[in-house]
């Protein structure tokens, strides 16, 4: 199966989880990755710089109307919901918080599910609220692939447990096994 995008939702413990994933992805990893990491409204982009130092791929904040490209990792800017339009560009909004969060994982996941349908991989990682649960459910409803971090390996198991309670995931894996699976999926389309 050929996938066009990966969306990742992460909250508490996210920095460590993302470091593990990004440091292990090869430079020729093609599928674009779009992330919502819960951060404070006034967070600076220092943490993105730190992730870039660990990654072989380019990591950047998503910009309004930016076209989603292969071999890139995009992160929702602080205090904005990140949506994916049908033409595979980003849209940023300052609509109300969802699940106490802006950016919201559900907002990203639900818009991505509509844009990519069964060509989308959704991943819920460590976190301490239920954001991402509705979104991963929508991804499954649209035929996408649902991957949840094994709660036993998460710094905060609440978010993975919430997602697992709502759907039957395609995979429940450790971070290292998630990376292995993503690389295998990416190479299948070659």
PDB file of N, CA and C in Angstrom, residues 49-112:
ATOM      1  N   UNK A  49      14.665  23.361  16.701  1.00  0.00           N
ATOM      2  CA  UNK A  49      16.098  23.400  16.377  1.00  0.00           C
ATOM      3  C   UNK A  49      16.810  22.178  16.972  1.00  0.00           C
ATOM      4  N   UNK A  50      16.467  21.844  18.204  1.00  0.00           N
ATOM      5  CA  UNK A  50      17.069  20.668  18.852  1.00  0.00           C
ATOM      6  C   UNK A  50      16.709  19.378  18.110  1.00  0.00           C
ATOM      7  N   UNK A  51      15.461  19.270  17.671  1.00  0.00           N
ATOM      8  CA  UNK A  51      15.054  18.084  16.903  1.00  0.00           C
ATOM      9  C   UNK A  51      15.787  18.027  15.568  1.00  0.00           C
ATOM     10  N   UNK A  52      15.961  19.180  14.930  1.00  0.00           N
ATOM     11  CA  UNK A  52      16.677  19.225  13.650  1.00  0.00           C
ATOM     12  C   UNK A  52      18.098  18.696  13.785  1.00  0.00           C
ATOM     13  N   UNK A  53      18.713  18.958  14.930  1.00  0.00           N
ATOM     14  CA  UNK A  53      20.078  18.471  15.166  1.00  0.00           C
ATOM     15  C   UNK A  53      20.131  16.952  15.236  1.00  0.00           C
ATOM     16  N   UNK A  54      19.010  16.316  15.582  1.00  0.00           N
ATOM     17  CA  UNK A  54      18.952  14.853  15.703  1.00  0.00           C
ATOM     18  C   UNK A  54      18.453  14.169  14.431  1.00  0.00           C
ATOM     19  N   UNK A  55      17.920  14.955  13.495  1.00  0.00           N
ATOM     20  CA  UNK A  55      17.230  14.380  12.344  1.00  0.00           C
ATOM     21  C   UNK A  55      18.041  14.485  11.056  1.00  0.00           C
ATOM     22  N   UNK A  56      17.865  13.486  10.189  1.00  0.00           N
ATOM     23  CA  UNK A  56      18.451  13.527   8.845  1.00  0.00           C
ATOM     24  C   UNK A  56      17.539  14.287   7.884  1.00  0.00           C
ATOM     25  N   UNK A  57      16.288  14.465   8.286  1.00  0.00           N
ATOM     26  CA  UNK A  57      15.294  15.154   7.454  1.00  0.00           C
ATOM     27  C   UNK A  57      15.112  16.588   7.945  1.00  0.00           C
ATOM     28  N   UNK A  58      14.624  17.446   7.069  1.00  0.00           N
ATOM     29  CA  UNK A  58      14.391  18.844   7.415  1.00  0.00           C
ATOM     30  C   UNK A  58      13.105  18.955   8.232  1.00  0.00           C
ATOM     31  N   UNK A  59      13.191  19.578   9.402  1.00  0.00           N
ATOM     32  CA  UNK A  59      12.039  19.784  10.274  1.00  0.00           C
ATOM     33  C   UNK A  59      11.761  21.275  10.336  1.00  0.00           C
ATOM     34  N   UNK A  60      10.503  21.666  10.117  1.00  0.00           N
ATOM     35  CA  UNK A  60      10.159  23.082  10.147  1.00  0.00           C
ATOM     36  C   UNK A  60       8.730  23.271  10.618  1.00  0.00           C
ATOM     37  N   UNK A  61       8.432  24.499  11.072  1.00  0.00           N
ATOM     38  CA  UNK A  61       7.054  24.836  11.384  1.00  0.00           C
ATOM     39  C   UNK A  61       6.276  24.981  10.074  1.00  0.00           C
ATOM     40  N   UNK A  62       5.053  24.506  10.071  1.00  0.00           N
ATOM     41  CA  UNK A  62       4.201  24.616   8.886  1.00  0.00           C
ATOM     42  C   UNK A  62       3.756  26.065   8.705  1.00  0.00           C
ATOM     43  N   UNK A  63       3.702  26.503   7.466  1.00  0.00           N
ATOM     44  CA  UNK A  63       3.260  27.861   7.130  1.00  0.00           C
ATOM     45  C   UNK A  63       1.914  27.820   6.421  1.00  0.00           C
ATOM     46  N   UNK A  64       1.147  28.879   6.579  1.00  0.00           N
ATOM     47  CA  UNK A  64      -0.142  29.032   5.906  1.00  0.00           C
ATOM     48  C   UNK A  64       0.021  28.835   4.398  1.00  0.00           C
ATOM     49  N   UNK A  65      -0.839  28.015   3.803  1.00  0.00           N
ATOM     50  CA  UNK A  65      -0.890  27.740   2.361  1.00  0.00           C
ATOM     51  C   UNK A  65       0.360  27.037   1.809  1.00  0.00           C
ATOM     52  N   UNK A  66       1.236  26.587   2.682  1.00  0.00           N
ATOM     53  CA  UNK A  66       2.436  25.868   2.241  1.00  0.00           C
ATOM     54  C   UNK A  66       2.038  24.515   1.660  1.00  0.00           C
ATOM     55  N   UNK A  67       2.655  24.146   0.551  1.00  0.00           N
ATOM     56  CA  UNK A  67       2.402  22.850  -0.081  1.00  0.00           C
ATOM     57  C   UNK A  67       3.212  21.777   0.649  1.00  0.00           C
ATOM     58  N   UNK A  68       2.580  20.658   0.934  1.00  0.00           N
ATOM     59  CA  UNK A  68       3.225  19.556   1.644  1.00  0.00           C
ATOM     60  C   UNK A  68       4.131  18.806   0.670  1.00  0.00           C
ATOM     61  N   UNK A  69       5.402  18.652   1.050  1.00  0.00           N
ATOM     62  CA  UNK A  69       6.391  18.022   0.180  1.00  0.00           C
ATOM     63  C   UNK A  69       6.978  16.768   0.808  1.00  0.00           C
ATOM     64  N   UNK A  70       7.455  15.868  -0.049  1.00  0.00           N
ATOM     65  CA  UNK A  70       8.125  14.652   0.407  1.00  0.00           C
ATOM     66  C   UNK A  70       9.421  15.009   1.147  1.00  0.00           C
ATOM     67  N   UNK A  71       9.901  14.066   1.949  1.00  0.00           N
ATOM     68  CA  UNK A  71      11.183  14.184   2.660  1.00  0.00           C
ATOM     69  C   UNK A  71      11.206  15.348   3.654  1.00  0.00           C
ATOM     70  N   UNK A  72      10.048  15.784   4.122  1.00  0.00           N
ATOM     71  CA  UNK A  72       9.997  16.903   5.084  1.00  0.00           C
ATOM     72  C   UNK A  72       9.172  16.503   6.297  1.00  0.00           C
ATOM     73  N   UNK A  73       9.497  17.161   7.406  1.00  0.00           N
ATOM     74  CA  UNK A  73       8.737  17.005   8.639  1.00  0.00           C
ATOM     75  C   UNK A  73       8.206  18.390   9.011  1.00  0.00           C
ATOM     76  N   UNK A  74       6.891  18.473   9.192  1.00  0.00           N
ATOM     77  CA  UNK A  74       6.237  19.746   9.515  1.00  0.00           C
ATOM     78  C   UNK A  74       5.655  19.670  10.917  1.00  0.00           C
ATOM     79  N   UNK A  75       5.779  20.767  11.648  1.00  0.00           N
ATOM     80  CA  UNK A  75       5.252  20.833  13.008  1.00  0.00           C
ATOM     81  C   UNK A  75       4.297  22.013  13.116  1.00  0.00           C
ATOM     82  N   UNK A  76       3.170  21.783  13.781  1.00  0.00           N
ATOM     83  CA  UNK A  76       2.192  22.856  13.977  1.00  0.00           C
ATOM     84  C   UNK A  76       2.804  23.972  14.820  1.00  0.00           C
ATOM     85  N   UNK A  77       2.646  25.229  14.389  1.00  0.00           N
ATOM     86  CA  UNK A  77       3.170  26.330  15.193  1.00  0.00           C
ATOM     87  C   UNK A  77       2.391  26.489  16.502  1.00  0.00           C
ATOM     88  N   UNK A  78       3.016  27.049  17.532  1.00  0.00           N
ATOM     89  CA  UNK A  78       2.323  27.243  18.801  1.00  0.00           C
ATOM     90  C   UNK A  78       1.091  28.138  18.632  1.00  0.00           C
ATOM     91  N   UNK A  79       0.023  27.771  19.338  1.00  0.00           N
ATOM     92  CA  UNK A  79      -1.200  28.564  19.426  1.00  0.00           C
ATOM     93  C   UNK A  79      -2.009  28.608  18.131  1.00  0.00           C
ATOM     94  N   UNK A  80      -1.732  27.720  17.173  1.00  0.00           N
ATOM     95  CA  UNK A  80      -2.514  27.621  15.934  1.00  0.00           C
ATOM     96  C   UNK A  80      -2.947  26.178  15.716  1.00  0.00           C
ATOM     97  N   UNK A  81      -4.199  26.007  15.303  1.00  0.00           N
ATOM     98  CA  UNK A  81      -4.610  24.696  14.803  1.00  0.00           C
ATOM     99  C   UNK A  81      -4.024  24.544  13.401  1.00  0.00           C
ATOM    100  N   UNK A  82      -3.548  23.348  13.103  1.00  0.00           N
ATOM    101  CA  UNK A  82      -2.989  23.049  11.782  1.00  0.00           C
ATOM    102  C   UNK A  82      -3.947  22.112  11.059  1.00  0.00           C
ATOM    103  N   UNK A  83      -4.417  22.563   9.895  1.00  0.00           N
ATOM    104  CA  UNK A  83      -5.326  21.763   9.075  1.00  0.00           C
ATOM    105  C   UNK A  83      -4.686  21.483   7.724  1.00  0.00           C
ATOM    106  N   UNK A  84      -5.113  20.386   7.115  1.00  0.00           N
ATOM    107  CA  UNK A  84      -4.658  20.049   5.770  1.00  0.00           C
ATOM    108  C   UNK A  84      -5.855  20.197   4.832  1.00  0.00           C
ATOM    109  N   UNK A  85      -5.665  20.993   3.806  1.00  0.00           N
ATOM    110  CA  UNK A  85      -6.724  21.228   2.822  1.00  0.00           C
ATOM    111  C   UNK A  85      -6.730  20.097   1.788  1.00  0.00           C
ATOM    112  N   UNK A  86      -7.802  20.004   1.034  1.00  0.00           N
ATOM    113  CA  UNK A  86      -7.929  18.947   0.016  1.00  0.00           C
ATOM    114  C   UNK A  86      -6.818  19.020  -1.039  1.00  0.00           C
ATOM    115  N   UNK A  87      -6.278  20.247  -1.280  1.00  0.00           N
ATOM    116  CA  UNK A  87      -5.199  20.395  -2.270  1.00  0.00           C
ATOM    117  C   UNK A  87      -3.819  20.116  -1.676  1.00  0.00           C
ATOM    118  N   UNK A  88      -3.785  19.535  -0.470  1.00  0.00           N
ATOM    119  CA  UNK A  88      -2.546  19.134   0.226  1.00  0.00           C
ATOM    120  C   UNK A  88      -1.664  20.342   0.581  1.00  0.00           C
ATOM    121  N   UNK A  89      -2.323  21.420   1.015  1.00  0.00           N
ATOM    122  CA  UNK A  89      -1.625  22.581   1.572  1.00  0.00           C
ATOM    123  C   UNK A  89      -2.097  22.747   3.017  1.00  0.00           C
ATOM    124  N   UNK A  90      -1.343  23.542   3.779  1.00  0.00           N
ATOM    125  CA  UNK A  90      -1.691  23.780   5.175  1.00  0.00           C
ATOM    126  C   UNK A  90      -2.588  24.992   5.319  1.00  0.00           C
ATOM    127  N   UNK A  91      -3.387  24.949   6.365  1.00  0.00           N
ATOM    128  CA  UNK A  91      -4.190  26.089   6.764  1.00  0.00           C
ATOM    129  C   UNK A  91      -4.017  26.229   8.275  1.00  0.00           C
ATOM    130  N   UNK A  92      -3.824  27.437   8.749  1.00  0.00           N
ATOM    131  CA  UNK A  92      -3.656  27.709  10.180  1.00  0.00           C
ATOM    132  C   UNK A  92      -4.863  28.497  10.674  1.00  0.00           C
ATOM    133  N   UNK A  93      -5.397  28.113  11.846  1.00  0.00           N
ATOM    134  CA  UNK A  93      -6.506  28.867  12.424  1.00  0.00           C
ATOM    135  C   UNK A  93      -6.259  29.107  13.907  1.00  0.00           C
ATOM    136  N   UNK A  94      -6.948  30.118  14.420  1.00  0.00           N
ATOM    137  CA  UNK A  94      -6.912  30.373  15.862  1.00  0.00           C
ATOM    138  C   UNK A  94      -8.298  30.125  16.454  1.00  0.00           C
ATOM    139  N   UNK A  95      -9.018  29.155  15.882  1.00  0.00           N
ATOM    140  CA  UNK A  95     -10.320  28.762  16.423  1.00  0.00           C
ATOM    141  C   UNK A  95     -10.160  28.307  17.870  1.00  0.00           C
ATOM    142  N   UNK A  96     -11.300  28.122  18.530  1.00  0.00           N
ATOM    143  CA  UNK A  96     -11.298  27.709  19.937  1.00  0.00           C
ATOM    144  C   UNK A  96     -10.436  26.464  20.161  1.00  0.00           C
ATOM    145  N   UNK A  97      -9.927  26.339  21.376  1.00  0.00           N
ATOM    146  CA  UNK A  97      -9.160  25.151  21.751  1.00  0.00           C
ATOM    147  C   UNK A  97     -10.048  23.908  21.640  1.00  0.00           C
ATOM    148  N   UNK A  98      -9.438  22.795  21.279  1.00  0.00           N
ATOM    149  CA  UNK A  98     -10.120  21.509  21.219  1.00  0.00           C
ATOM    150  C   UNK A  98      -9.391  20.590  22.183  1.00  0.00           C
ATOM    151  N   UNK A  99     -10.131  19.949  23.078  1.00  0.00           N
ATOM    152  CA  UNK A  99      -9.511  19.107  24.123  1.00  0.00           C
ATOM    153  C   UNK A  99      -8.445  19.906  24.886  1.00  0.00           C
ATOM    154  N   UNK A 100      -8.762  21.159  25.164  1.00  0.00           N
ATOM    155  CA  UNK A 100      -7.886  22.071  25.915  1.00  0.00           C
ATOM    156  C   UNK A 100      -6.608  22.435  25.174  1.00  0.00           C
ATOM    157  N   UNK A 101      -6.555  22.150  23.887  1.00  0.00           N
ATOM    158  CA  UNK A 101      -5.294  22.350  23.162  1.00  0.00           C
ATOM    159  C   UNK A 101      -5.486  23.158  21.880  1.00  0.00           C
ATOM    160  N   UNK A 102      -4.496  23.983  21.596  1.00  0.00           N
ATOM    161  CA  UNK A 102      -4.337  24.643  20.294  1.00  0.00           C
ATOM    162  C   UNK A 102      -2.837  24.803  20.103  1.00  0.00           C
ATOM    163  N   UNK A 103      -2.227  24.001  19.258  1.00  0.00           N
ATOM    164  CA  UNK A 103      -2.816  23.131  18.242  1.00  0.00           C
ATOM    165  C   UNK A 103      -3.441  21.864  18.837  1.00  0.00           C
ATOM    166  N   UNK A 104      -4.469  21.373  18.150  1.00  0.00           N
ATOM    167  CA  UNK A 104      -5.150  20.148  18.551  1.00  0.00           C
ATOM    168  C   UNK A 104      -4.787  19.011  17.593  1.00  0.00           C
ATOM    169  N   UNK A 105      -4.522  17.866  18.175  1.00  0.00           N
ATOM    170  CA  UNK A 105      -4.237  16.669  17.377  1.00  0.00           C
ATOM    171  C   UNK A 105      -5.479  16.264  16.577  1.00  0.00           C
ATOM    172  N   UNK A 106      -6.649  16.291  17.238  1.00  0.00           N
ATOM    173  CA  UNK A 106      -7.882  15.905  16.552  1.00  0.00           C
ATOM    174  C   UNK A 106      -8.124  16.761  15.310  1.00  0.00           C
ATOM    175  N   UNK A 107      -7.906  18.056  15.411  1.00  0.00           N
ATOM    176  CA  UNK A 107      -8.126  18.957  14.271  1.00  0.00           C
ATOM    177  C   UNK A 107      -7.225  18.552  13.098  1.00  0.00           C
ATOM    178  N   UNK A 108      -5.943  18.321  13.377  1.00  0.00           N
ATOM    179  CA  UNK A 108      -5.025  17.886  12.315  1.00  0.00           C
ATOM    180  C   UNK A 108      -5.465  16.550  11.737  1.00  0.00           C
ATOM    181  N   UNK A 109      -5.685  15.567  12.596  1.00  0.00           N
ATOM    182  CA  UNK A 109      -6.011  14.217  12.137  1.00  0.00           C
ATOM    183  C   UNK A 109      -7.292  14.191  11.303  1.00  0.00           C
ATOM    184  N   UNK A 110      -8.326  14.894  11.770  1.00  0.00           N
ATOM    185  CA  UNK A 110      -9.605  14.861  11.059  1.00  0.00           C
ATOM    186  C   UNK A 110      -9.489  15.514   9.682  1.00  0.00           C
ATOM    187  N   UNK A 111      -8.783  16.643   9.597  1.00  0.00           N
ATOM    188  CA  UNK A 111      -8.617  17.296   8.288  1.00  0.00           C
ATOM    189  C   UNK A 111      -7.724  16.452   7.373  1.00  0.00           C
ATOM    190  N   UNK A 112      -6.698  15.829   7.925  1.00  0.00           N
ATOM    191  CA  UNK A 112      -5.809  14.965   7.134  1.00  0.00           C
ATOM    192  C   UNK A 112      -6.568  13.747   6.609  1.00  0.00           C
TER     193      UNK A 112
END
